[in-house]
Short mmCIF file of C-alpha atoms and ligand atoms in Angstrom, two decimals:
data_model
loop_
_atom_site.label_atom_id
_atom_site.label_comp_id
_atom_site.label_asym_id
_atom_site.label_seq_id
_atom_site.Cartn_x
_atom_site.Cartn_y
_atom_site.Cartn_z
CA UNK A 1 -24.22 -50.99 10.19
CA UNK A 2 -25.30 -47.44 10.67
CA UNK A 3 -27.87 -45.95 13.34
CA UNK A 4 -30.39 -44.69 10.96
CA UNK A 5 -30.49 -49.00 9.76
CA UNK A 6 -30.14 -50.50 12.47
CA UNK A 7 -33.47 -47.23 13.71
CA UNK A 8 -35.07 -48.57 10.10
CA UNK A 9 -34.56 -52.57 11.13
CA UNK A 10 -36.39 -51.61 14.40
CA UNK A 11 -39.11 -49.87 13.94
CA UNK A 12 -39.93 -52.39 11.11
CA UNK A 13 -39.41 -55.27 13.78
CA UNK A 14 -41.71 -53.63 15.89
CA UNK A 15 -44.81 -53.81 12.98
CA UNK A 16 -43.57 -56.64 12.63
CA UNK A 17 -44.39 -57.65 16.65
CA UNK A 18 -47.64 -55.80 16.43
CA UNK A 19 -48.44 -57.51 13.08
CA UNK A 20 -47.78 -61.17 14.30
CA UNK A 21 -50.18 -61.26 17.40
CA UNK A 22 -53.09 -59.81 15.25
CA UNK A 23 -52.68 -61.61 11.69
CA UNK A 24 -52.59 -64.95 14.63
CA UNK A 25 -55.86 -63.90 17.03
CA UNK A 26 -57.24 -61.65 14.16
CA UNK A 27 -56.46 -62.31 10.67
CA UNK A 28 -53.54 -62.85 8.71
CA UNK A 29 -54.98 -60.16 6.17
CA UNK A 30 -55.24 -58.45 9.57
CA UNK A 31 -52.01 -58.47 10.49
CA UNK A 32 -50.32 -57.86 6.95
CA UNK A 33 -52.14 -55.00 7.33
CA UNK A 34 -51.04 -53.46 10.33
CA UNK A 35 -47.18 -54.90 9.21
CA UNK A 36 -48.17 -52.47 6.17
CA UNK A 37 -49.61 -49.29 8.07
CA UNK A 38 -46.72 -49.70 9.79
CA UNK A 39 -44.55 -49.22 6.38
CA UNK A 40 -46.70 -47.03 4.95
CA UNK A 41 -46.13 -44.84 7.83
CA UNK A 42 -42.65 -44.92 7.58
CA UNK A 43 -41.85 -44.72 4.22
CA UNK A 44 -44.47 -41.41 4.41
CA UNK A 45 -42.16 -40.48 7.45
CA UNK A 46 -38.86 -40.67 4.90
CA UNK A 47 -40.89 -39.03 1.78
CA UNK A 48 -41.89 -36.02 3.57
CA UNK A 49 -38.40 -35.43 4.91
CA UNK A 50 -36.88 -36.35 0.88
CA UNK A 51 -39.46 -33.80 -0.63
CA UNK A 52 -37.87 -31.41 1.72
CA UNK A 53 -34.38 -32.06 0.88
CA UNK A 54 -35.68 -31.71 -2.14
CA UNK A 55 -37.37 -28.74 -2.30
CA UNK A 56 -34.51 -27.01 -0.11
CA UNK A 57 -31.30 -28.61 -2.98
CA UNK A 58 -33.81 -26.52 -5.72
CA UNK A 59 -32.94 -22.99 -3.85
CA UNK A 60 -30.12 -23.82 -1.12
CA UNK A 61 -30.49 -20.95 1.27
CA UNK A 62 -29.29 -21.48 5.32
CA UNK A 63 -32.60 -20.69 7.08
CA UNK A 64 -34.81 -22.39 9.23
CA UNK A 65 -36.74 -23.89 5.79
CA UNK A 66 -33.65 -27.28 6.28
CA UNK A 67 -35.20 -28.36 9.33
CA UNK A 68 -35.92 -32.63 9.13
CA UNK A 69 -37.26 -34.92 11.78
CA UNK A 70 -35.30 -37.81 14.10
CA UNK A 71 -32.60 -39.12 11.40
CA UNK A 72 -33.42 -37.22 8.50
CA UNK A 73 -32.62 -33.68 11.85
CA UNK A 74 -29.65 -34.62 12.07
CA UNK A 75 -28.33 -34.78 8.29
CA UNK A 76 -30.12 -31.49 7.10
CA UNK A 77 -28.32 -30.65 10.20
CA UNK A 78 -24.41 -31.05 8.59
CA UNK A 79 -25.85 -30.08 4.62
CA UNK A 80 -26.60 -26.79 7.24
CA UNK A 81 -23.45 -26.22 8.25
CA UNK A 82 -22.10 -27.35 4.76
CA UNK A 83 -23.73 -25.23 3.24
CA UNK A 84 -23.58 -22.44 5.53
CA UNK A 85 -20.12 -22.91 5.36
CA UNK A 86 -19.76 -22.72 2.05
CA UNK A 87 -21.70 -19.70 1.47
CA UNK A 88 -18.55 -18.15 4.24
CA UNK A 89 -15.84 -19.46 2.03
CA UNK A 90 -17.18 -18.62 -0.97
CA UNK A 91 -17.50 -14.48 0.63
CA UNK A 92 -14.20 -14.60 2.07
CA UNK A 93 -12.93 -15.30 -1.36
CA UNK A 94 -14.68 -13.10 -3.13
CA UNK A 95 -13.40 -10.16 -0.30
CA UNK A 96 -10.48 -11.28 -1.58
CA UNK A 97 -10.83 -10.99 -4.91
CA UNK A 98 -12.44 -7.24 -4.22
CA UNK A 99 -9.09 -6.78 -2.36
CA UNK A 100 -6.10 -8.21 -4.97
CA UNK A 101 -8.47 -5.83 -7.76
CA UNK A 102 -8.81 -2.65 -5.30
CA UNK A 103 -4.74 -3.66 -5.14
CA UNK A 104 -5.01 -4.33 -8.90
CA UNK A 105 -6.81 -0.34 -8.85
CA UNK A 106 -4.55 1.22 -6.67
CA UNK A 107 -1.76 0.88 -8.17
CA UNK A 108 0.13 3.09 -10.19
CA UNK A 109 0.88 1.69 -13.64
CA UNK A 110 -1.02 0.56 -15.89
CA UNK A 111 -1.85 -3.23 -15.32
CA UNK A 112 -3.25 -5.54 -18.46
CA UNK A 113 -4.53 -9.78 -17.62
CA UNK A 114 -4.35 -11.07 -20.74
CA UNK A 115 -4.68 -14.85 -21.56
CA UNK A 116 -2.67 -17.44 -23.77
CA UNK A 117 -4.15 -15.76 -26.76
CA UNK A 118 -2.78 -11.83 -26.00
CA UNK A 119 -7.18 -11.90 -25.12
CA UNK A 120 -7.42 -9.25 -22.07
CA UNK A 121 -8.38 -10.66 -19.36
CA UNK A 122 -8.88 -8.12 -16.87
CA UNK A 123 -7.62 -4.02 -16.72
CA UNK A 124 -7.18 -1.60 -13.90
CA UNK A 125 -8.76 2.24 -14.32
CA UNK A 126 -4.90 2.96 -15.21
CA UNK A 127 -4.14 1.51 -18.44
CA UNK A 128 -7.66 2.33 -19.34
CA UNK A 129 -6.73 6.07 -19.73
CA UNK A 130 -3.39 5.34 -20.98
CA UNK A 131 -3.90 3.12 -23.32
CA UNK A 132 -7.26 3.75 -24.37
CA UNK A 133 -9.35 0.20 -23.49
CA UNK A 134 -12.99 0.16 -21.75
CA UNK A 135 -12.73 -2.97 -19.41
CA UNK A 136 -16.44 -3.51 -19.54
CA UNK A 137 -16.49 -3.58 -23.18
CA UNK A 138 -13.24 -4.49 -24.11
CA UNK A 139 -12.50 -7.64 -22.12
CA UNK A 140 -12.29 -11.05 -23.98
CA UNK A 141 -11.35 -9.13 -26.81
CA UNK A 142 -7.42 -9.37 -28.30
CA UNK A 143 -5.80 -5.97 -27.09
CA UNK A 144 -3.77 -6.16 -30.86
CA UNK A 145 -7.19 -5.77 -32.46
CA UNK A 146 -7.67 -2.37 -29.68
CA UNK A 147 -3.45 -0.73 -29.32
CA UNK A 148 -2.47 -1.21 -32.33
CA UNK A 149 0.37 0.53 -32.91
CA UNK A 150 2.75 -1.97 -35.08
CA UNK A 151 5.39 -1.87 -32.47
CA UNK A 152 3.18 -2.90 -30.21
CA UNK A 153 1.75 -5.48 -32.05
CA UNK A 154 4.68 -7.33 -33.24
CA UNK A 155 6.63 -7.13 -29.28
CA UNK A 156 3.57 -9.17 -28.48
CA UNK A 157 3.88 -11.32 -31.47
CA UNK A 158 7.23 -11.15 -30.95
CA UNK A 159 7.25 -12.47 -27.64
CA UNK A 160 10.69 -11.55 -27.03
CA UNK A 161 10.03 -9.55 -24.08
CA UNK A 162 13.61 -9.31 -22.24
CA UNK A 163 13.37 -5.86 -22.71
CA UNK A 164 9.97 -3.29 -22.22
CA UNK A 165 8.64 -2.11 -25.43
CA UNK A 166 9.05 1.74 -25.00
CA UNK A 167 5.51 2.87 -26.38
CA UNK A 168 5.58 6.35 -27.57
CA UNK A 169 1.42 6.92 -27.05
CA UNK A 170 -0.12 7.59 -30.77
CA UNK A 171 -3.75 8.95 -28.55
CA UNK A 172 -1.62 11.56 -27.51
CA UNK A 173 1.47 12.35 -28.59
CA UNK A 174 3.30 14.32 -25.41
CA UNK A 175 3.25 10.71 -23.43
CA UNK A 176 5.40 7.50 -23.76
CA UNK A 177 4.92 4.62 -21.91
CA UNK A 178 7.42 1.82 -21.06
CA UNK A 179 5.95 -1.79 -20.86
CA UNK A 180 6.88 -4.77 -19.76
CA UNK A 181 5.35 -7.85 -19.96
CA UNK A 182 5.56 -10.82 -17.87
CA UNK A 183 4.72 -14.49 -17.75
CA UNK A 184 2.42 -15.48 -15.13
CA UNK A 185 0.01 -18.42 -14.83
CA UNK A 186 1.62 -20.59 -17.45
CA UNK A 187 0.70 -19.21 -20.78
CA UNK A 188 -0.77 -15.41 -19.19
CA UNK A 189 1.00 -12.69 -19.11
CA UNK A 190 0.57 -9.91 -17.05
CA UNK A 191 1.26 -6.07 -19.00
CA UNK A 192 2.90 -4.32 -17.26
CA UNK A 193 2.55 -0.27 -18.36
CA UNK A 194 4.79 2.02 -17.00
CA UNK A 195 4.49 6.52 -17.24
CA UNK A 196 7.77 7.61 -18.60
CA UNK A 197 7.20 10.75 -19.52
CA UNK A 198 8.59 12.64 -17.04
CA UNK A 199 12.05 10.71 -17.19
CA UNK A 200 11.70 10.24 -21.27
CA UNK A 201 11.28 14.32 -21.71
CA UNK A 202 14.44 14.57 -18.19
CA UNK A 203 16.86 11.95 -20.77
CA UNK A 204 16.04 14.45 -23.73
CA UNK A 205 16.55 17.41 -21.86
CA UNK A 206 19.55 16.24 -20.49
CA UNK A 207 21.07 15.20 -24.17
CA UNK A 208 20.00 18.36 -25.67
CA UNK A 209 22.09 20.31 -22.78
CA UNK A 210 24.51 18.66 -23.11
CA UNK A 211 24.87 18.38 -26.98
CA UNK A 212 24.21 22.42 -26.44
CA UNK A 213 27.21 23.07 -24.25
CA UNK A 214 29.53 21.39 -26.53
CA UNK A 215 27.98 23.61 -29.09
CA UNK A 216 27.96 26.76 -26.72
CA UNK A 217 32.07 25.70 -26.78
CA UNK A 218 32.93 24.45 -29.39
CA UNK A 219 32.89 27.51 -31.19
CA UNK A 220 35.55 30.11 -29.50
CA UNK A 221 36.76 27.38 -28.88
CA UNK A 222 37.83 26.55 -32.90
CA UNK A 223 38.48 29.76 -33.57
CA UNK A 224 41.12 30.24 -30.54
CA UNK A 225 42.48 26.84 -31.85
CA UNK A 226 42.50 28.42 -35.33
CA UNK A 227 44.23 31.94 -33.86
CA UNK A 228 46.85 29.54 -31.86
CA UNK A 229 47.30 27.26 -35.52
CA UNK A 230 48.17 30.55 -36.95
CA UNK A 231 50.22 31.77 -34.67
CA UNK A 232 51.69 28.78 -34.81
CA UNK A 233 53.10 28.48 -38.50
CA UNK A 234 53.02 32.33 -40.22
CA UNK A 235 54.71 35.09 -39.42
CA UNK A 236 52.66 37.99 -38.81
CA UNK A 237 53.69 41.36 -38.26
CA UNK A 238 52.67 42.72 -35.04
CA UNK A 239 50.27 45.19 -35.91
CA UNK A 240 47.87 41.50 -36.98
CA UNK A 241 49.41 39.65 -33.88
CA UNK A 242 47.59 41.91 -31.32
CA UNK A 243 44.51 41.87 -33.45
CA UNK A 244 44.56 38.29 -33.96
CA UNK A 245 44.91 38.27 -29.82
CA UNK A 246 42.46 40.61 -29.39
CA UNK A 247 39.86 38.17 -30.75
CA UNK A 248 41.51 35.53 -29.15
CA UNK A 249 40.83 37.33 -25.91
CA UNK A 250 37.26 37.86 -26.86
CA UNK A 251 36.22 34.26 -27.97
CA UNK A 252 37.76 32.82 -24.56
CA UNK A 253 36.19 35.51 -22.16
CA UNK A 254 33.01 34.17 -23.94
CA UNK A 255 33.73 30.82 -23.19
CA UNK A 256 34.35 32.14 -19.64
CA UNK A 257 31.33 33.84 -19.45
CA UNK A 258 29.27 30.31 -21.03
CA UNK A 259 31.13 28.71 -17.82
CA UNK A 260 30.60 30.87 -15.08
CA UNK A 261 26.59 31.10 -16.11
CA UNK A 262 26.92 27.39 -15.87
CA UNK A 263 27.94 26.73 -12.61
CA UNK A 264 25.55 29.77 -11.41
CA UNK A 265 22.46 27.61 -12.77
CA UNK A 266 23.94 24.53 -11.28
CA UNK A 267 24.42 25.81 -7.79
CA UNK A 268 21.41 27.28 -8.23
CA UNK A 269 19.84 23.42 -8.75
CA UNK A 270 21.10 21.98 -6.14
CA UNK A 271 21.18 24.18 -3.20
CA UNK A 272 19.16 23.29 -0.59
CA UNK A 273 15.64 25.93 -0.64
CA UNK A 274 16.87 30.21 -0.64
CA UNK A 275 17.79 31.20 3.32
CA UNK A 276 15.44 34.00 4.72
CA UNK A 277 17.19 36.35 4.99
CA UNK A 278 16.16 40.82 4.80
CA UNK A 279 17.93 41.94 1.17
CA UNK A 280 18.14 45.13 1.80
CA UNK A 281 15.99 46.43 -1.90
CA UNK A 282 17.05 50.10 -1.42
CA UNK A 283 20.70 49.21 -1.32
CA UNK A 284 20.24 46.62 -4.28
CA UNK A 285 18.50 48.53 -6.62
CA UNK A 286 21.13 50.74 -6.73
CA UNK A 287 24.14 48.82 -7.03
CA UNK A 288 21.02 47.69 -10.28
CA UNK A 289 21.45 51.32 -11.67
CA UNK A 290 25.01 51.80 -11.11
CA UNK A 291 25.57 48.36 -13.18
CA UNK A 292 23.71 49.36 -15.57
CA UNK A 293 25.34 52.63 -16.54
CA UNK A 294 28.40 51.17 -16.31
CA UNK A 295 27.19 48.16 -19.04
CA UNK A 296 25.16 51.39 -20.82
CA UNK A 297 28.37 53.78 -20.86
CA UNK A 298 25.91 56.37 -21.40
CA UNK A 299 23.65 55.01 -24.45
CA UNK A 300 20.51 55.19 -22.10
CA UNK A 301 18.47 57.40 -19.96
CA UNK A 302 18.30 54.92 -17.05
CA UNK A 303 15.39 55.97 -14.77
CA UNK A 304 14.47 54.10 -10.73
CA UNK A 305 10.96 54.13 -9.73
CA UNK A 306 10.11 52.86 -6.02
CA UNK A 307 7.30 53.37 -4.64
CA UNK A 308 8.26 51.41 -1.38
CA UNK A 309 10.70 50.83 1.03
CA UNK A 310 9.93 47.39 1.54
CA UNK A 311 13.22 44.52 1.37
CA UNK A 312 12.17 40.76 0.89
CA UNK A 313 13.72 37.65 2.55
CA UNK A 314 15.80 35.40 0.10
CA UNK A 315 19.51 34.76 -1.10
CA UNK A 316 21.52 37.79 -2.14
CA UNK A 317 23.11 36.25 -4.86
CA UNK A 318 20.53 34.32 -5.86
CA UNK A 319 18.16 37.90 -6.19
CA UNK A 320 21.26 39.95 -7.53
CA UNK A 321 22.08 36.76 -10.09
CA UNK A 322 18.07 37.09 -10.89
CA UNK A 323 17.66 41.08 -11.49
CA UNK A 324 21.32 41.78 -13.37
CA UNK A 325 20.27 39.79 -15.52
CA UNK A 326 17.29 41.04 -16.45
CA UNK A 327 18.94 44.78 -16.40
CA UNK A 328 22.00 43.48 -18.15
CA UNK A 329 19.17 42.20 -21.11
CA UNK A 330 17.23 45.56 -21.17
CA UNK A 331 20.65 47.32 -21.70
CA UNK A 332 21.86 44.56 -24.45
CA UNK A 333 18.93 44.56 -26.26
CA UNK A 334 17.89 48.36 -26.21
CA UNK A 335 19.39 49.81 -28.98
CA UNK A 336 21.04 53.47 -28.18
CA UNK A 337 18.62 56.42 -26.93
CA UNK A 338 16.64 53.77 -25.05
CA UNK A 339 14.56 54.51 -22.08
CA UNK A 340 15.45 51.86 -19.50
CA UNK A 341 13.55 51.64 -15.60
CA UNK A 342 13.79 49.43 -12.71
CA UNK A 343 10.35 49.49 -10.69
CA UNK A 344 10.17 48.23 -7.13
CA UNK A 345 6.39 48.05 -6.06
CA UNK A 346 5.10 46.86 -3.53
CA UNK A 347 0.94 46.44 -2.65
CA UNK A 348 -1.07 44.35 -0.30
CA UNK A 349 -0.88 40.77 -2.51
CA UNK A 350 3.04 41.27 -2.81
CA UNK A 351 5.87 42.84 -4.26
CA UNK A 352 7.33 42.83 -7.96
CA UNK A 353 10.54 43.50 -9.53
CA UNK A 354 9.99 44.87 -12.91
CA UNK A 355 12.70 45.56 -16.05
CA UNK A 356 11.47 48.01 -18.93
CA UNK A 357 12.91 48.78 -21.39
CA UNK A 358 12.03 50.49 -25.30
CA UNK A 359 14.35 48.14 -27.02
CA UNK A 360 13.72 46.07 -29.66
CA UNK A 361 11.00 43.57 -27.95
CA UNK A 362 10.30 40.42 -28.70
CA UNK A 363 7.87 38.86 -31.24
CA UNK A 364 4.57 36.86 -29.63
CA UNK A 365 5.73 33.44 -30.33
CA UNK A 366 9.04 33.57 -28.64
CA UNK A 367 8.55 34.19 -25.51
CA UNK A 368 7.03 30.92 -24.16
CA UNK A 369 10.77 29.62 -24.40
CA UNK A 370 12.39 32.44 -23.33
CA UNK A 371 13.77 31.10 -19.87
CA UNK A 372 15.17 27.51 -22.06
CA UNK A 373 18.41 27.14 -21.61
CA UNK A 374 21.04 28.67 -24.83
CA UNK A 375 16.75 29.49 -26.47
CA UNK A 376 17.84 33.15 -28.23
CA UNK A 377 15.66 35.43 -30.81
CA UNK A 378 18.91 36.08 -32.25
CA UNK A 379 21.70 33.54 -31.80
CA UNK A 380 23.96 36.34 -33.68
CA UNK A 381 22.83 39.47 -31.74
CA UNK A 382 22.59 37.96 -28.37
CA UNK A 383 26.33 36.70 -29.33
CA UNK A 384 27.73 40.01 -30.87
CA UNK A 385 26.20 41.52 -27.34
CA UNK A 386 27.96 39.28 -25.03
CA UNK A 387 24.77 36.95 -24.10
CA UNK A 388 25.42 33.17 -23.16
CA UNK A 389 21.68 32.24 -23.33
CA UNK A 390 21.45 31.30 -19.91
CA UNK A 391 21.09 34.20 -18.87
CA UNK A 392 16.62 33.95 -18.18
CA UNK A 393 17.27 29.90 -17.50
CA UNK A 394 18.68 30.91 -14.61
CA UNK A 395 16.48 34.02 -13.34
CA UNK A 396 13.82 31.88 -13.75
CA UNK A 397 15.59 29.96 -11.55
CA UNK A 398 16.03 31.62 -8.52
CA UNK A 399 12.83 33.38 -8.38
CA UNK A 400 10.53 30.42 -8.58
CA UNK A 401 13.10 28.56 -5.57
CA UNK A 402 11.40 32.91 -3.78
CA UNK A 403 7.81 31.37 -5.16
CA UNK A 404 8.16 34.97 -7.48
CA UNK A 405 6.44 34.81 -10.75
CA UNK A 406 8.29 35.86 -14.03
CA UNK A 407 5.78 37.61 -15.99
CA UNK A 408 7.45 39.03 -20.15
CA UNK A 409 5.12 41.31 -21.83
CA UNK A 410 6.72 42.42 -25.45
CA UNK A 411 6.17 44.32 -28.59
CA UNK A 412 8.64 44.56 -31.99
CA UNK A 413 10.13 47.07 -32.16
CA UNK A 414 8.62 48.99 -28.97
CA UNK A 415 10.35 47.29 -25.74
CA UNK A 416 9.63 44.71 -23.65
CA UNK A 417 9.41 44.54 -19.42
CA UNK A 418 9.74 41.91 -17.15
CA UNK A 419 8.61 41.59 -14.03
CA UNK A 420 8.64 38.98 -11.20
CA UNK A 421 6.18 38.88 -8.23
CA UNK A 422 6.46 38.08 -4.65
CA UNK A 423 4.31 37.08 -2.58
CA UNK A 424 3.62 38.34 1.32
CA UNK A 425 5.33 35.88 2.68
CA UNK A 426 8.39 37.18 0.74
CA UNK A 427 8.29 40.58 1.67
CA UNK A 428 8.96 42.73 4.69
CA UNK A 429 7.73 45.84 6.23
CA UNK A 430 4.66 45.44 4.07
P1 ADP B 501 21.08 35.71 -23.82
O1 ADP B 501 22.69 35.62 -23.06
O2 ADP B 501 20.92 35.57 -25.13
O3 ADP B 501 20.73 37.69 -23.32
P2 ADP B 501 19.42 35.43 -22.13
O4 ADP B 501 18.48 33.43 -21.09
O5 ADP B 501 19.39 36.95 -20.99
O6 ADP B 501 20.25 35.11 -22.97
O7 ADP B 501 17.61 35.48 -23.19
C1 ADP B 501 17.10 34.81 -23.92
C2 ADP B 501 16.36 35.31 -25.25
O8 ADP B 501 15.27 36.02 -25.13
C3 ADP B 501 18.24 36.63 -26.00
O9 ADP B 501 18.93 35.65 -27.04
C4 ADP B 501 17.09 37.73 -26.51
O10 ADP B 501 16.98 37.39 -27.86
C5 ADP B 501 15.80 37.92 -25.88
N1 ADP B 501 15.59 38.40 -24.09
C6 ADP B 501 15.82 38.82 -23.28
N2 ADP B 501 15.90 40.25 -23.08
C7 ADP B 501 15.54 40.91 -23.90
C8 ADP B 501 15.14 42.44 -23.71
N3 ADP B 501 15.11 42.99 -22.36
N4 ADP B 501 14.67 42.70 -24.98
C9 ADP B 501 15.43 42.28 -25.79
N5 ADP B 501 14.90 40.97 -25.82
C10 ADP B 501 15.18 39.91 -25.08
#
């Protein structure tokens, strides 16, 4: 029997103990009155506490408003502790949920949680930006009503998630996403959206590059094979033979140039950052001038303009290759009688190496693409001039490894200016 019940019985007994003598010695009704008064007091006491409990239970708060008397004190105390513990548990859960949401938000991949009918339960800000969702208004909406691309809708409907879906964004053509769907908590789905734009671009560049290299090498190779076959099968006179051999030598020279430029490019790409060795610029400029004169063979005027005796810090072979390509291009794309200027200037902001020519010039639309591998304005002209289409790619790469910017200005029929600006940190003796 519980202590409260015993106490209640004892109090009733006490009322009876007082009421019986009163009933006996005074009057029966007086005895009953005493007994009822005792009982009524008890009832009033319990009712008061019950009313307090009832009031509190409507809006439970953890404060002193839940203080009881007598046996109620124990009950209220337990309720108070229970409520407090419950609230602490809820606060801990809220913290955990907030942390999970924060972790979801911190992910660099997009995350969308879907219910069994593909309705949105949650998505992080990355997914909002990637797929154009707004979690506040889109929660509860079918995701296919918001991302309507047929390949995406088909992927969710077919429900074969063994492979990710590659989705080219229809909101932003440049972005490519890889979408993984993982089942969780029964029929729910977790959609992970990875931005693979960069990998996709590299992949495409690699494929284009292999296709370009194959194409570039196949042409001279086909010519060589053709001549070889002719020489093997047909009897040709000495004069014809000499002509064939000269053409074959030309094609093999072309292949050699392409392979040489490819090797240069790959060695620059895979090399560690360039050393900080001093590069004797007056000496290098002089060598560039002599090379230009040799290549020009008297067809152009070659001038050197320099206001400085400063040197560069960097990798000499890479700089020679970059500057050499600019000078060679100027000679190759400037008709006879033109002028080529090699410029080396220092200023407080750094130093500038430039090559100016009065050559054929370049239309503005081609300029942003000139440093792409194998990009040429005029394929035939470049080939006739002995170009590989890799020169400016090498230039750009070597310069950027020296923190230098390549600037191209050109006007068709007037000439071009290719310049490289080096920061002060790369210049010795300013
Ligand atoms: P290429 O081996 O064909 O010269 P580059 O990468 O060095 O390849 O140059 C790319 C293209 O840029 C060239 O094919 C040519 O059309 C153009 N170009 C480069 N330098 C000049 C220049 N000085 N004047 C005119 N066009 C140029």
